[in-house]
Amino acid sequence: MTAPAAILKTSHLLGIQGLSVEEISDLLDLADSYVALNRAAEKKSAVLKGRTIINLFFEASTRTQSSFELAGKRLGADVLNMSVRTSSVSKGETLLDTAATLNAMRPDILIVRHYDSGAAELLSHKLDCSVVNAGDGSHEHPTQALLDALTILRRRGGFEGLIVAICGDVLHSRVARSNIHLLSKLGARVRLVAPKTLLPANAERFGVEIFTDMREGLAGADIVMMLRLQLERMAGAFIPSTREYFHFYGLDHEKLALAKPGALVMHPGPMNRGVEIDSAVADDIEVSLIQEQVEMGVAMRMAVLDALARGIASGGRNT
Ligand code: CP
């Protein structure tokens, strides 16, 4: 039997910035093929049979951790969810020592979320298993952008010329950074819509259009991607109050009406209802893709694990 074709050029997935358009397109194709498996009564494949995956999350997660776990199990891998809170991290063990200890148990893939930007990349240089970045500080969250792209692709059929307005707390958002890189690579026109205090310095360097007036930023948009106000990452006051923030930057049906007719709404979750998004929009199945994004998350993470395993199969662990 011939081995499946390699998809990724490296044995890690650390960010969108380092991926080529071809790698992204191949991941999207592979993930699309897993959607049907996830919708079938029998959801098992043996693609990762015999492989070991460890989830190591230093920050809270509902969607990313559970979908990586399901993705690994549906592909036949053994999946260990490391409970950081009850691990020896609480006795002062460092990130590197924790990861090296787990690495000695010979996992094939380590999926890591950490509050420091660059944590996943650091581990990729120190360990001999594949490392997946499941979110590092405010740097990148590559699988979120990939699942967002899969969701858009299945609804809109392509990206060329699509206007995507990314709205809200761009400054603290790793989701925004990964999406800016990915959507720009695929030919979409990206707008950032936020108050000045929640935009990164020199945001124009990303090759995007900047709007501080949400009504102007939404005009003619095909996709409105809302971001969570990340209060836990804010040292000091970035907004006068959440009530005022909702008035100017919260998405409700009145503001959404300014976007292109048929515009679709996305949010990576978790949502702050009534802060960045009105429940009437979030729960409106005519416009909201939020639950679909979660579904696509499992398929995309299956594709990522499959793609990494293909590299492992051809080259062994990165020893
Ligand atoms: N979108 C996202 O990363 O959600 P979780 O924090 O629940 O994983």
Coordinates of C-alpha atoms and ligand atoms in Angstrom, one line a residue:
M1 CA 0.0 0.0 0.0
T2 CA 1.4 3.5 -0.9
A3 CA 1.9 5.9 2.0
P4 CA -0.4 9.0 1.9
A5 CA 1.3 12.1 0.5
A6 CA 3.1 14.4 2.9
I7 CA 1.3 17.7 3.6
L8 CA 3.5 19.7 6.0
K9 CA 7.1 20.5 5.3
T10 CA 8.0 20.5 9.0
S11 CA 7.2 18.2 11.8
H12 CA 5.5 20.9 14.0
L13 CA 2.5 23.2 13.6
L14 CA 3.6 26.4 15.4
G15 CA 1.8 29.2 13.5
I16 CA 0.2 30.2 10.2
Q17 CA 3.0 32.6 9.4
G18 CA 5.3 29.7 8.5
L19 CA 2.8 27.8 6.3
S20 CA 2.7 28.0 2.5
V21 CA -0.6 28.5 0.6
E22 CA -0.2 24.9 -0.7
E23 CA 0.2 23.5 2.9
I24 CA -2.9 25.4 4.0
S25 CA -4.9 24.2 0.9
D26 CA -3.9 20.6 1.5
L27 CA -5.0 20.8 5.2
L28 CA -8.3 22.3 4.1
D29 CA -8.9 19.5 1.6
L30 CA -8.0 16.8 4.2
A31 CA -10.2 18.4 6.9
D32 CA -13.1 18.6 4.5
S33 CA -12.8 14.9 4.0
Y34 CA -13.1 14.3 7.7
V35 CA -16.4 16.3 8.1
A36 CA -18.3 13.3 6.6
L37 CA -16.6 10.9 9.0
N38 CA -17.6 13.0 12.0
R39 CA -21.2 13.1 10.8
A40 CA -21.4 9.3 10.4
A41 CA -22.7 7.0 13.1
E42 CA -19.4 5.1 13.1
K43 CA -16.7 7.8 13.6
K44 CA -13.6 5.7 13.9
S45 CA -10.6 5.5 11.6
A46 CA -7.2 3.8 12.2
V47 CA -5.0 6.5 10.7
L48 CA -3.3 7.2 14.0
K49 CA -3.5 3.6 15.4
G50 CA -0.5 3.1 17.8
R51 CA 0.3 6.8 18.1
T52 CA 0.3 8.7 21.4
I53 CA -0.8 12.3 21.7
I54 CA -0.5 14.4 24.9
N55 CA -2.6 17.5 25.5
L56 CA -0.7 19.9 27.7
F57 CA -2.8 23.0 28.5
F58 CA -1.5 25.7 30.9
E59 CA -4.5 27.9 30.1
A60 CA -8.2 27.0 30.3
S61 CA -9.9 25.6 27.2
T62 CA -13.2 24.0 26.2
R63 CA -13.1 23.9 22.4
T64 CA -9.5 23.3 21.5
Q65 CA -8.6 20.7 24.1
S66 CA -11.8 18.6 23.7
S67 CA -11.7 18.8 19.9
F68 CA -8.0 17.7 19.9
E69 CA -8.9 14.8 22.2
L70 CA -11.9 13.8 20.0
A71 CA -9.8 14.2 16.9
G72 CA -7.0 11.9 18.2
K73 CA -9.5 9.3 19.5
R74 CA -11.5 9.2 16.3
L75 CA -8.3 8.6 14.4
G76 CA -7.4 5.7 16.7
A77 CA -4.6 7.3 18.8
D78 CA -4.1 7.0 22.5
V79 CA -4.7 10.5 24.0
L80 CA -3.5 11.7 27.4
N81 CA -5.0 14.9 28.8
M82 CA -2.4 16.2 31.2
S83 CA -4.0 18.1 34.1
V84 CA -1.6 20.9 34.6
R85 CA -3.4 22.1 37.8
T86 CA -2.9 18.9 39.6
S87 CA 0.6 18.2 38.1
S88 CA 4.0 19.0 39.6
V89 CA 3.8 22.4 37.9
S90 CA 2.0 23.3 41.2
K91 CA 5.3 22.4 43.0
G92 CA 7.3 24.7 40.8
E93 CA 8.3 22.4 37.9
T94 CA 9.0 24.5 34.8
L95 CA 7.4 24.3 31.4
L96 CA 10.6 22.9 29.9
D97 CA 11.0 20.2 32.7
T98 CA 7.3 19.3 32.5
A99 CA 7.5 18.9 28.7
A100 CA 10.8 17.0 28.8
T101 CA 9.3 14.6 31.3
L102 CA 6.3 13.9 29.1
N103 CA 8.6 13.7 26.1
A104 CA 10.5 10.9 27.8
M105 CA 7.3 8.8 27.8
R106 CA 7.7 8.9 24.0
P107 CA 4.5 10.6 22.7
D108 CA 4.4 11.2 19.0
I109 CA 2.6 14.6 19.2
L110 CA 2.5 17.2 22.1
I111 CA -0.3 19.7 21.9
V112 CA 0.5 22.7 24.0
R113 CA -1.3 25.9 25.1
H114 CA 0.6 28.4 27.2
Y115 CA 0.3 32.0 28.3
D116 CA 3.7 32.9 26.9
S117 CA 4.1 33.8 23.3
G118 CA 6.7 31.5 21.8
A119 CA 6.3 28.7 24.3
A120 CA 5.3 26.1 21.6
E121 CA 8.3 27.1 19.4
L122 CA 10.7 26.8 22.4
L123 CA 9.4 23.3 23.0
S124 CA 9.8 22.4 19.4
H125 CA 13.5 23.0 19.6
K126 CA 13.9 21.0 22.8
L127 CA 11.7 17.9 22.3
D128 CA 11.9 15.1 19.7
C129 CA 8.2 14.7 19.2
S130 CA 6.0 16.9 17.0
V131 CA 4.6 20.0 18.7
V132 CA 1.3 21.7 18.0
N133 CA 0.7 25.3 19.1
A134 CA -2.8 25.3 20.6
G135 CA -2.5 29.0 21.5
D136 CA 0.6 30.9 22.8
G137 CA 0.0 34.2 24.6
S138 CA -1.2 36.8 22.2
H139 CA 1.0 35.3 19.4
E140 CA -0.8 32.6 17.3
H141 CA -3.6 30.0 17.5
P142 CA -3.1 28.3 14.1
T143 CA -5.7 25.6 14.3
Q144 CA -8.4 28.2 15.1
A145 CA -7.6 30.1 12.0
L146 CA -7.5 26.9 10.0
L147 CA -10.9 25.8 11.2
D148 CA -12.3 29.3 10.6
A149 CA -11.0 29.0 7.0
L150 CA -12.6 25.6 6.6
T151 CA -15.9 27.1 7.8
I152 CA -15.7 30.0 5.4
L153 CA -14.6 27.8 2.5
R154 CA -17.6 25.4 2.9
R155 CA -20.0 28.4 3.1
R156 CA -18.5 30.7 0.5
G157 CA -16.5 28.4 -1.8
G158 CA -13.3 30.5 -1.8
F159 CA -11.5 33.5 -0.3
E160 CA -10.4 35.7 -3.2
G161 CA -11.7 39.2 -2.7
L162 CA -13.9 38.2 0.3
I163 CA -14.1 41.1 2.8
V164 CA -13.5 39.9 6.3
A165 CA -14.0 42.3 9.2
I166 CA -12.2 41.2 12.3
C167 CA -13.7 43.2 15.2
G168 CA -12.9 43.8 18.8
D169 CA -9.9 43.1 21.0
V170 CA -7.3 42.6 18.2
L171 CA -4.5 43.7 20.5
H172 CA -4.7 40.6 22.8
S173 CA -6.0 38.2 20.2
R174 CA -3.8 35.3 18.9
V175 CA -6.9 34.3 16.9
A176 CA -6.8 37.6 15.1
R177 CA -3.1 37.3 14.3
S178 CA -3.4 33.8 12.9
N179 CA -6.5 34.8 10.9
I180 CA -4.8 37.9 9.5
H181 CA -1.9 35.7 8.2
L182 CA -4.2 33.0 6.8
L183 CA -6.9 35.1 5.2
S184 CA -4.3 37.4 3.6
K185 CA -2.4 34.4 2.2
L186 CA -5.6 33.1 0.6
G187 CA -6.6 36.3 -1.0
A188 CA -9.2 37.8 1.3
R189 CA -9.3 41.5 2.1
V190 CA -8.9 41.8 5.9
R191 CA -10.2 44.7 7.9
L192 CA -9.4 45.3 11.6
V193 CA -12.2 47.1 13.5
A194 CA -11.4 48.2 17.0
P195 CA -10.9 51.2 19.3
K196 CA -7.4 52.6 19.1
T197 CA -6.6 51.1 22.5
L198 CA -7.3 47.6 21.3
L199 CA -5.3 47.7 18.1
P200 CA -1.6 46.6 18.0
A201 CA 0.9 49.4 17.3
N202 CA 1.5 49.8 13.6
A203 CA -1.3 47.4 12.7
E204 CA -1.0 48.6 9.1
R205 CA 2.1 46.4 8.8
F206 CA -0.1 43.4 8.6
G207 CA -1.4 44.7 5.2
V208 CA -4.9 45.2 6.5
E209 CA -7.4 48.1 6.5
I210 CA -8.0 49.7 9.9
F211 CA -11.3 51.1 11.1
T212 CA -12.0 52.6 14.5
D213 CA -15.6 53.3 13.6
M214 CA -17.4 49.9 13.6
R215 CA -20.2 51.1 11.3
E216 CA -17.6 52.1 8.7
G217 CA -15.7 48.9 9.2
L218 CA -18.7 46.7 8.7
A219 CA -19.9 48.4 5.5
G220 CA -19.9 45.8 2.7
A221 CA -18.3 43.0 4.7
D222 CA -18.9 39.4 3.7
I223 CA -17.8 37.9 7.0
V224 CA -17.9 39.6 10.4
M225 CA -15.5 37.9 12.8
M226 CA -16.1 39.0 16.4
L227 CA -13.4 38.7 19.0
R228 CA -13.7 38.2 22.8
L229 CA -12.8 41.1 25.0
Q230 CA -9.9 39.4 26.8
L231 CA -10.3 41.0 30.2
E232 CA -7.8 38.5 31.8
R233 CA -5.0 39.8 29.6
M234 CA -5.7 43.5 30.2
A235 CA -3.4 45.3 32.7
G236 CA -5.2 48.6 33.3
A237 CA -8.2 50.1 31.6
F238 CA -8.4 49.6 27.8
I239 CA -12.1 50.5 27.6
P240 CA -14.3 52.9 29.7
S241 CA -16.9 50.2 30.5
T242 CA -18.2 47.0 29.0
R243 CA -21.6 48.8 28.6
E244 CA -20.1 51.6 26.5
Y245 CA -18.0 49.1 24.6
F246 CA -21.1 47.2 23.6
H247 CA -22.7 50.4 22.4
F248 CA -19.8 51.2 20.1
Y249 CA -18.3 47.8 19.3
G250 CA -20.8 45.2 20.2
L251 CA -22.4 43.4 17.2
D252 CA -26.2 43.5 17.2
H253 CA -28.6 43.1 14.3
E254 CA -28.7 46.9 13.7
K255 CA -24.9 47.1 13.1
L256 CA -24.9 43.8 11.2
A257 CA -27.4 45.3 8.7
L258 CA -24.6 47.6 7.5
A259 CA -22.6 44.6 6.2
K260 CA -23.2 43.0 2.8
P261 CA -26.7 41.3 2.6
G262 CA -26.2 37.7 3.6
A263 CA -23.1 38.5 5.6
L264 CA -22.1 35.7 8.1
V265 CA -21.0 36.1 11.7
M266 CA -18.2 34.2 13.3
H267 CA -16.7 34.1 16.9
P268 CA -14.0 31.7 18.1
G269 CA -15.6 31.4 21.5
P270 CA -15.9 31.7 24.4
M271 CA -18.3 34.6 24.0
N272 CA -19.0 37.5 26.3
R273 CA -22.7 37.9 25.5
G274 CA -23.8 41.5 25.7
V275 CA -20.2 42.7 25.6
E276 CA -18.9 42.0 22.1
I277 CA -21.9 40.2 20.7
D278 CA -25.7 40.3 21.2
S279 CA -27.3 37.0 21.9
A280 CA -29.9 37.7 19.2
V281 CA -27.1 37.6 16.7
A282 CA -25.0 34.8 18.2
D283 CA -28.0 32.5 18.3
D284 CA -29.5 33.5 14.9
I285 CA -28.9 30.4 12.8
E286 CA -29.5 32.3 9.6
V287 CA -26.3 34.3 10.1
S288 CA -24.3 32.8 12.9
L289 CA -21.6 30.2 12.1
I290 CA -20.4 29.8 15.7
Q291 CA -21.6 26.2 16.3
E292 CA -20.4 25.3 12.8
Q293 CA -16.9 26.6 13.7
V294 CA -16.9 24.2 16.6
E295 CA -17.9 21.3 14.4
M296 CA -15.2 22.2 11.9
G297 CA -12.7 22.4 14.7
V298 CA -12.8 18.6 15.2
A299 CA -12.3 17.9 11.4
M300 CA -9.5 20.4 11.1
R301 CA -7.7 19.0 14.1
M302 CA -8.0 15.5 12.7
A303 CA -6.4 16.8 9.5
V304 CA -3.5 18.4 11.5
L305 CA -2.9 15.2 13.5
D306 CA -3.1 13.1 10.3
A307 CA -0.7 15.5 8.5
L308 CA 1.8 15.4 11.3
A309 CA 1.6 11.6 11.6
R310 CA 2.4 11.3 7.9
G311 CA 5.7 13.1 8.7
I312 CA 6.4 10.9 11.6
A313 CA 5.7 7.8 9.5
S314 CA 8.2 8.9 6.9
G315 CA 10.9 10.2 9.2
G316 CA 10.3 8.8 12.7
R317 CA 10.5 11.0 15.8
N318 CA 12.6 14.1 15.4
T319 CA 15.7 12.6 16.9
Ligands
CP1 N1 -11.5 29.3 20.6 C1 -10.8 28.7 21.6 O1 -9.6 28.5 21.6 O2 -11.7 28.2 22.6 P1 -11.1 27.5 23.9 O3 -10.4 28.5 24.7 O4 -12.4 27.0 24.6 O5 -10.3 26.4 23.5

